[in-house]
Amino acid sequence: MKTALVVDWLDEFAGAERVIASINKNNKIDERHALINIMSTNDQLKVFGEPVPVNSTWLNIFGKKFRYLLPLFPLFIRNIKVSSNTDLVISSSHCIAKSVKTPKEALHICYFQARNAKYIWEEYKIYFSGWKRTFAPLLPALRYIDKKSAANPDHIIANSNYVKQWISDTYGIEASVVYPPVDVARFSIGTHKENYFVTIGRIEPYKRFDLIVDAFNKNGLELIIIGDGSDRKKLESIAKSNIKFTGFLQTKEINNFLGNARAFVYIGIEDFGIAPVEAQATGCPVICLDLGGTAETVIHAKTGIHFSEQTSESLNNAITAFSHIESTFKPHEIREHSNLFSEKIFAKEFKKILDAQIIKKTQPPPSDFLCKTSE
């Protein structure tokens, strides 16, 4: 069976690329395609394990500015040419890969890394701001194309039940669910004896680190913020002395901060959310929203605390509630829960669905005679 792997783009190694790496490792992939490939050689080795050719489009000439051409992606995806003798196409999509044209008889399985093309759906106000408002009249057409292309795969696998529901609501399509792989083996349990809280992520507006900073400005508790992004300087300028920014850190340093923290705080609405699972891999309780992926990956009162509103007040109320039961959390139980999201389990569940869909595709339909007999 000849298999092709199609991804949106390759620019840096992050959570989505860990999924791609697992799919590549556990399936015999014969050809690989990306709309854009500007990833460093070292990061490509992390994804594919060895130097392999990745076919891309001429969008590469725009380098890191390729996202400015977002409204034209539906046109550029047509430049990806999957070999005509391909039997299986696996696409990894958070934007446009689901739209790739596949051979007529090929089976197409698409893994949704997130709510697809959020830029034209619920987050359009963030991305179509400033001078990019000139593209706003294209939104109805882009949504129409996106909705139509969602019917392209034979089967969709969502990365969480939250995304599965979004797919149903947005596209009217039922999907399976396989949680993405988290490299929990990179982390070890810490003491959780020190008197600070920690949060990690890209410091961008949609992550709502501003609400976390506001909460800790009010409660006066010590907070460590690990990561970088466009909002960092602004938040540093308003943060009080109890809040420290570290920038990006290596895994060993992150493990140290997580392993000794009282709890990990998180207020973003994520499709899945890798950082909260990594925190749990160190035995660290997670204080997070009861919305999005964290509603599924964190067990209330066992591996963390849920709160219901995306506000600094709601976060502070949850921190207070956490302090009353802090001693009941057991690091080894929290760590054990994180193992449910390991790469091994992802590979097993992904293959199970893949095999079922291959059997479904290759089984001949019942003949008219058999149908009439069964009636």
PDB file of C-alpha atoms in Angstrom, residues 78-261:
ATOM      1  CA  ARG A  78      -3.939  22.646  -5.532  1.00  0.00           C
ATOM      2  CA  ASN A  79      -0.215  22.743  -6.334  1.00  0.00           C
ATOM      3  CA  ILE A  80       0.355  19.703  -4.124  1.00  0.00           C
ATOM      4  CA  LYS A  81       0.430  16.686  -6.414  1.00  0.00           C
ATOM      5  CA  VAL A  82      -0.021  13.320  -4.707  1.00  0.00           C
ATOM      6  CA  SER A  83       1.152  10.442  -6.918  1.00  0.00           C
ATOM      7  CA  SER A  84      -1.666   8.880  -8.897  1.00  0.00           C
ATOM      8  CA  ASN A  85      -0.830   5.351  -7.660  1.00  0.00           C
ATOM      9  CA  THR A  86      -1.177   6.304  -3.988  1.00  0.00           C
ATOM     10  CA  ASP A  87      -3.517   4.046  -1.993  1.00  0.00           C
ATOM     11  CA  LEU A  88      -3.614   5.917   1.338  1.00  0.00           C
ATOM     12  CA  VAL A  89      -3.339   9.631   2.093  1.00  0.00           C
ATOM     13  CA  ILE A  90      -2.841  10.709   5.707  1.00  0.00           C
ATOM     14  CA  SER A  91      -3.209  14.448   6.198  1.00  0.00           C
ATOM     15  CA  SER A  92      -2.373  16.459   9.304  1.00  0.00           C
ATOM     16  CA  SER A  93      -4.542  19.564   9.241  1.00  0.00           C
ATOM     17  CA  HIS A  94      -5.015  22.633  11.395  1.00  0.00           C
ATOM     18  CA  CYS A  95      -5.778  24.778   8.393  1.00  0.00           C
ATOM     19  CA  ILE A  96      -5.845  23.529   4.807  1.00  0.00           C
ATOM     20  CA  ALA A  97      -4.226  20.060   4.427  1.00  0.00           C
ATOM     21  CA  LYS A  98      -7.638  18.370   4.505  1.00  0.00           C
ATOM     22  CA  SER A  99      -8.305  20.058   1.139  1.00  0.00           C
ATOM     23  CA  VAL A 100      -5.538  18.256  -0.756  1.00  0.00           C
ATOM     24  CA  LYS A 101      -6.641  16.571  -3.961  1.00  0.00           C
ATOM     25  CA  THR A 102      -6.231  12.810  -3.707  1.00  0.00           C
ATOM     26  CA  PRO A 103      -6.349  10.003  -6.284  1.00  0.00           C
ATOM     27  CA  LYS A 104      -9.901   8.826  -6.935  1.00  0.00           C
ATOM     28  CA  GLU A 105      -9.536   5.396  -5.315  1.00  0.00           C
ATOM     29  CA  ALA A 106      -7.256   6.444  -2.459  1.00  0.00           C
ATOM     30  CA  LEU A 107      -8.390   6.372   1.161  1.00  0.00           C
ATOM     31  CA  HIS A 108      -7.937   9.782   2.826  1.00  0.00           C
ATOM     32  CA  ILE A 109      -7.676   9.936   6.627  1.00  0.00           C
ATOM     33  CA  CYS A 110      -7.296  13.402   8.138  1.00  0.00           C
ATOM     34  CA  TYR A 111      -6.051  14.149  11.652  1.00  0.00           C
ATOM     35  CA  PHE A 112      -7.365  17.493  12.921  1.00  0.00           C
ATOM     36  CA  GLN A 113      -4.608  19.066  15.015  1.00  0.00           C
ATOM     37  CA  ALA A 114      -7.070  21.762  16.106  1.00  0.00           C
ATOM     38  CA  ARG A 115     -10.263  23.514  15.094  1.00  0.00           C
ATOM     39  CA  ASN A 116      -9.332  24.051  11.461  1.00  0.00           C
ATOM     40  CA  ALA A 117      -8.811  27.525  10.026  1.00  0.00           C
ATOM     41  CA  LYS A 118      -9.791  29.262  13.288  1.00  0.00           C
ATOM     42  CA  TYR A 119      -8.499  32.381  11.588  1.00  0.00           C
ATOM     43  CA  ILE A 120     -11.692  32.550   9.493  1.00  0.00           C
ATOM     44  CA  TRP A 121     -14.078  31.211  12.125  1.00  0.00           C
ATOM     45  CA  GLU A 122     -14.196  32.223  15.803  1.00  0.00           C
ATOM     46  CA  GLU A 123     -10.811  33.980  15.848  1.00  0.00           C
ATOM     47  CA  TYR A 124     -11.281  36.056  12.692  1.00  0.00           C
ATOM     48  CA  LYS A 125     -11.281  39.348  14.638  1.00  0.00           C
ATOM     49  CA  ILE A 126      -7.728  38.648  15.807  1.00  0.00           C
ATOM     50  CA  TYR A 127      -6.340  37.778  12.393  1.00  0.00           C
ATOM     51  CA  PHE A 128      -8.370  40.161  10.206  1.00  0.00           C
ATOM     52  CA  SER A 129      -7.363  43.306  12.071  1.00  0.00           C
ATOM     53  CA  GLY A 130      -5.388  46.373  11.023  1.00  0.00           C
ATOM     54  CA  TRP A 131      -4.506  46.464   7.335  1.00  0.00           C
ATOM     55  CA  LYS A 132      -5.663  42.838   6.981  1.00  0.00           C
ATOM     56  CA  ARG A 133      -9.258  44.048   7.344  1.00  0.00           C
ATOM     57  CA  THR A 134      -9.101  44.612   3.599  1.00  0.00           C
ATOM     58  CA  PHE A 135      -9.426  40.814   3.261  1.00  0.00           C
ATOM     59  CA  ALA A 136     -12.550  40.674   5.501  1.00  0.00           C
ATOM     60  CA  PRO A 137     -14.981  40.661   2.517  1.00  0.00           C
ATOM     61  CA  LEU A 138     -13.427  37.314   1.563  1.00  0.00           C
ATOM     62  CA  LEU A 139     -14.569  35.654   4.806  1.00  0.00           C
ATOM     63  CA  PRO A 140     -17.896  34.240   3.522  1.00  0.00           C
ATOM     64  CA  ALA A 141     -16.152  32.703   0.503  1.00  0.00           C
ATOM     65  CA  LEU A 142     -13.282  31.330   2.622  1.00  0.00           C
ATOM     66  CA  ARG A 143     -15.740  29.765   5.072  1.00  0.00           C
ATOM     67  CA  TYR A 144     -17.697  28.216   2.218  1.00  0.00           C
ATOM     68  CA  ILE A 145     -14.528  26.722   0.732  1.00  0.00           C
ATOM     69  CA  ASP A 146     -13.354  25.481   4.122  1.00  0.00           C
ATOM     70  CA  LYS A 147     -16.681  23.846   4.901  1.00  0.00           C
ATOM     71  CA  LYS A 148     -16.791  22.197   1.495  1.00  0.00           C
ATOM     72  CA  SER A 149     -13.214  20.905   1.796  1.00  0.00           C
ATOM     73  CA  ALA A 150     -13.995  19.300   5.175  1.00  0.00           C
ATOM     74  CA  ALA A 151     -16.012  16.722   3.238  1.00  0.00           C
ATOM     75  CA  ASN A 152     -12.897  15.781   1.269  1.00  0.00           C
ATOM     76  CA  PRO A 153     -11.422  13.177   3.692  1.00  0.00           C
ATOM     77  CA  ASP A 154     -13.051   9.760   3.984  1.00  0.00           C
ATOM     78  CA  HIS A 155     -12.660   9.989   7.751  1.00  0.00           C
ATOM     79  CA  ILE A 156     -11.617  12.676  10.240  1.00  0.00           C
ATOM     80  CA  ILE A 157      -9.858  12.043  13.550  1.00  0.00           C
ATOM     81  CA  ALA A 158     -10.091  14.903  16.059  1.00  0.00           C
ATOM     82  CA  ASN A 159      -7.439  15.584  18.696  1.00  0.00           C
ATOM     83  CA  SER A 160     -10.063  15.994  21.475  1.00  0.00           C
ATOM     84  CA  ASN A 161     -13.779  15.687  22.117  1.00  0.00           C
ATOM     85  CA  TYR A 162     -13.885  19.487  22.154  1.00  0.00           C
ATOM     86  CA  VAL A 163     -12.634  19.561  18.549  1.00  0.00           C
ATOM     87  CA  LYS A 164     -14.910  16.653  17.627  1.00  0.00           C
ATOM     88  CA  GLN A 165     -17.923  18.699  18.748  1.00  0.00           C
ATOM     89  CA  TRP A 166     -16.637  21.732  16.852  1.00  0.00           C
ATOM     90  CA  ILE A 167     -16.318  19.640  13.679  1.00  0.00           C
ATOM     91  CA  SER A 168     -19.901  18.467  14.114  1.00  0.00           C
ATOM     92  CA  ASP A 169     -21.206  21.996  14.769  1.00  0.00           C
ATOM     93  CA  THR A 170     -19.193  23.672  11.995  1.00  0.00           C
ATOM     94  CA  TYR A 171     -19.107  21.064   9.252  1.00  0.00           C
ATOM     95  CA  GLY A 172     -21.906  18.657  10.181  1.00  0.00           C
ATOM     96  CA  ILE A 173     -19.410  15.772  10.134  1.00  0.00           C
ATOM     97  CA  GLU A 174     -18.883  13.085  12.771  1.00  0.00           C
ATOM     98  CA  ALA A 175     -15.276  12.391  13.713  1.00  0.00           C
ATOM     99  CA  SER A 176     -13.336   9.934  15.865  1.00  0.00           C
ATOM    100  CA  VAL A 177     -11.068  11.093  18.706  1.00  0.00           C
ATOM    101  CA  VAL A 178      -7.437  10.210  19.363  1.00  0.00           C
ATOM    102  CA  TYR A 179      -5.547  12.425  21.805  1.00  0.00           C
ATOM    103  CA  PRO A 180      -2.189  13.667  20.462  1.00  0.00           C
ATOM    104  CA  PRO A 181       1.073  12.230  21.794  1.00  0.00           C
ATOM    105  CA  VAL A 182       2.796  14.041  24.647  1.00  0.00           C
ATOM    106  CA  ASP A 183       6.405  13.134  25.405  1.00  0.00           C
ATOM    107  CA  VAL A 184       5.725  12.534  29.095  1.00  0.00           C
ATOM    108  CA  ALA A 185       8.891  10.428  29.359  1.00  0.00           C
ATOM    109  CA  ARG A 186      10.922  13.659  29.148  1.00  0.00           C
ATOM    110  CA  PHE A 187       9.593  14.718  32.557  1.00  0.00           C
ATOM    111  CA  SER A 188      10.086  13.388  36.071  1.00  0.00           C
ATOM    112  CA  ILE A 189       8.259  13.943  39.362  1.00  0.00           C
ATOM    113  CA  GLY A 190       9.479  16.780  41.556  1.00  0.00           C
ATOM    114  CA  THR A 191       9.000  17.685  45.211  1.00  0.00           C
ATOM    115  CA  HIS A 192       6.367  20.453  44.728  1.00  0.00           C
ATOM    116  CA  LYS A 193       7.642  21.971  47.968  1.00  0.00           C
ATOM    117  CA  GLU A 194       8.422  25.515  46.855  1.00  0.00           C
ATOM    118  CA  ASN A 195       6.034  28.423  47.279  1.00  0.00           C
ATOM    119  CA  TYR A 196       5.319  29.546  43.715  1.00  0.00           C
ATOM    120  CA  PHE A 197       2.961  28.876  40.807  1.00  0.00           C
ATOM    121  CA  VAL A 198       4.042  28.437  37.196  1.00  0.00           C
ATOM    122  CA  THR A 199       2.602  28.812  33.698  1.00  0.00           C
ATOM    123  CA  ILE A 200       4.094  28.052  30.272  1.00  0.00           C
ATOM    124  CA  GLY A 201       3.283  28.942  26.692  1.00  0.00           C
ATOM    125  CA  ARG A 202       3.562  31.346  23.787  1.00  0.00           C
ATOM    126  CA  ILE A 203       2.812  34.767  25.228  1.00  0.00           C
ATOM    127  CA  GLU A 204       0.308  35.796  22.571  1.00  0.00           C
ATOM    128  CA  PRO A 205      -3.000  37.699  23.006  1.00  0.00           C
ATOM    129  CA  TYR A 206      -5.275  34.694  22.422  1.00  0.00           C
ATOM    130  CA  LYS A 207      -3.525  32.741  25.202  1.00  0.00           C
ATOM    131  CA  ARG A 208      -4.799  35.355  27.706  1.00  0.00           C
ATOM    132  CA  PHE A 209      -1.675  35.615  29.834  1.00  0.00           C
ATOM    133  CA  ASP A 210      -2.948  39.117  30.581  1.00  0.00           C
ATOM    134  CA  LEU A 211      -5.646  37.583  32.793  1.00  0.00           C
ATOM    135  CA  ILE A 212      -3.081  35.465  34.649  1.00  0.00           C
ATOM    136  CA  VAL A 213      -0.895  38.516  35.256  1.00  0.00           C
ATOM    137  CA  ASP A 214      -3.922  40.478  36.461  1.00  0.00           C
ATOM    138  CA  ALA A 215      -4.875  37.671  38.859  1.00  0.00           C
ATOM    139  CA  PHE A 216      -1.389  37.478  40.391  1.00  0.00           C
ATOM    140  CA  ASN A 217      -1.061  41.263  40.523  1.00  0.00           C
ATOM    141  CA  LYS A 218      -4.121  41.113  42.778  1.00  0.00           C
ATOM    142  CA  ASN A 219      -3.313  38.029  44.883  1.00  0.00           C
ATOM    143  CA  GLY A 220       0.380  38.836  45.409  1.00  0.00           C
ATOM    144  CA  LEU A 221       1.463  35.190  45.093  1.00  0.00           C
ATOM    145  CA  GLU A 222       4.720  34.301  43.359  1.00  0.00           C
ATOM    146  CA  LEU A 223       4.346  33.357  39.683  1.00  0.00           C
ATOM    147  CA  ILE A 224       6.910  32.119  37.135  1.00  0.00           C
ATOM    148  CA  ILE A 225       5.972  32.672  33.467  1.00  0.00           C
ATOM    149  CA  ILE A 226       7.980  30.514  31.040  1.00  0.00           C
ATOM    150  CA  GLY A 227       7.866  31.395  27.350  1.00  0.00           C
ATOM    151  CA  ASP A 228       8.032  34.307  24.974  1.00  0.00           C
ATOM    152  CA  GLY A 229       5.842  36.107  22.459  1.00  0.00           C
ATOM    153  CA  SER A 230       4.469  39.396  21.200  1.00  0.00           C
ATOM    154  CA  ASP A 231       2.690  40.212  24.489  1.00  0.00           C
ATOM    155  CA  ARG A 232       5.688  39.670  26.756  1.00  0.00           C
ATOM    156  CA  LYS A 233       7.041  43.234  26.925  1.00  0.00           C
ATOM    157  CA  LYS A 234       3.610  44.717  27.532  1.00  0.00           C
ATOM    158  CA  LEU A 235       2.856  42.257  30.332  1.00  0.00           C
ATOM    159  CA  GLU A 236       6.279  42.700  31.909  1.00  0.00           C
ATOM    160  CA  SER A 237       5.603  46.447  32.087  1.00  0.00           C
ATOM    161  CA  ILE A 238       2.435  45.948  34.145  1.00  0.00           C
ATOM    162  CA  ALA A 239       3.481  42.914  36.206  1.00  0.00           C
ATOM    163  CA  LYS A 240       4.313  43.448  39.876  1.00  0.00           C
ATOM    164  CA  SER A 241       7.518  42.191  41.506  1.00  0.00           C
ATOM    165  CA  ASN A 242       5.934  38.848  42.495  1.00  0.00           C
ATOM    166  CA  ILE A 243       5.778  37.850  38.802  1.00  0.00           C
ATOM    167  CA  LYS A 244       8.925  36.664  36.989  1.00  0.00           C
ATOM    168  CA  PHE A 245       9.403  36.084  33.228  1.00  0.00           C
ATOM    169  CA  THR A 246      12.063  33.578  32.155  1.00  0.00           C
ATOM    170  CA  GLY A 247      11.711  33.460  28.363  1.00  0.00           C
ATOM    171  CA  PHE A 248      12.093  30.104  26.580  1.00  0.00           C
ATOM    172  CA  LEU A 249      13.794  27.344  28.578  1.00  0.00           C
ATOM    173  CA  GLN A 250      15.112  23.861  27.853  1.00  0.00           C
ATOM    174  CA  THR A 251      13.217  20.771  29.054  1.00  0.00           C
ATOM    175  CA  LYS A 252      15.487  20.192  32.066  1.00  0.00           C
ATOM    176  CA  GLU A 253      14.899  23.729  33.357  1.00  0.00           C
ATOM    177  CA  ILE A 254      11.155  23.511  32.674  1.00  0.00           C
ATOM    178  CA  ASN A 255      11.025  20.189  34.531  1.00  0.00           C
ATOM    179  CA  ASN A 256      12.739  21.808  37.496  1.00  0.00           C
ATOM    180  CA  PHE A 257      10.258  24.697  37.664  1.00  0.00           C
ATOM    181  CA  LEU A 258       7.222  22.422  37.188  1.00  0.00           C
ATOM    182  CA  GLY A 259       8.521  19.775  39.553  1.00  0.00           C
ATOM    183  CA  ASN A 260       8.873  22.169  42.479  1.00  0.00           C
ATOM    184  CA  ALA A 261       5.822  24.407  41.899  1.00  0.00           C
TER     185      ALA A 261
END
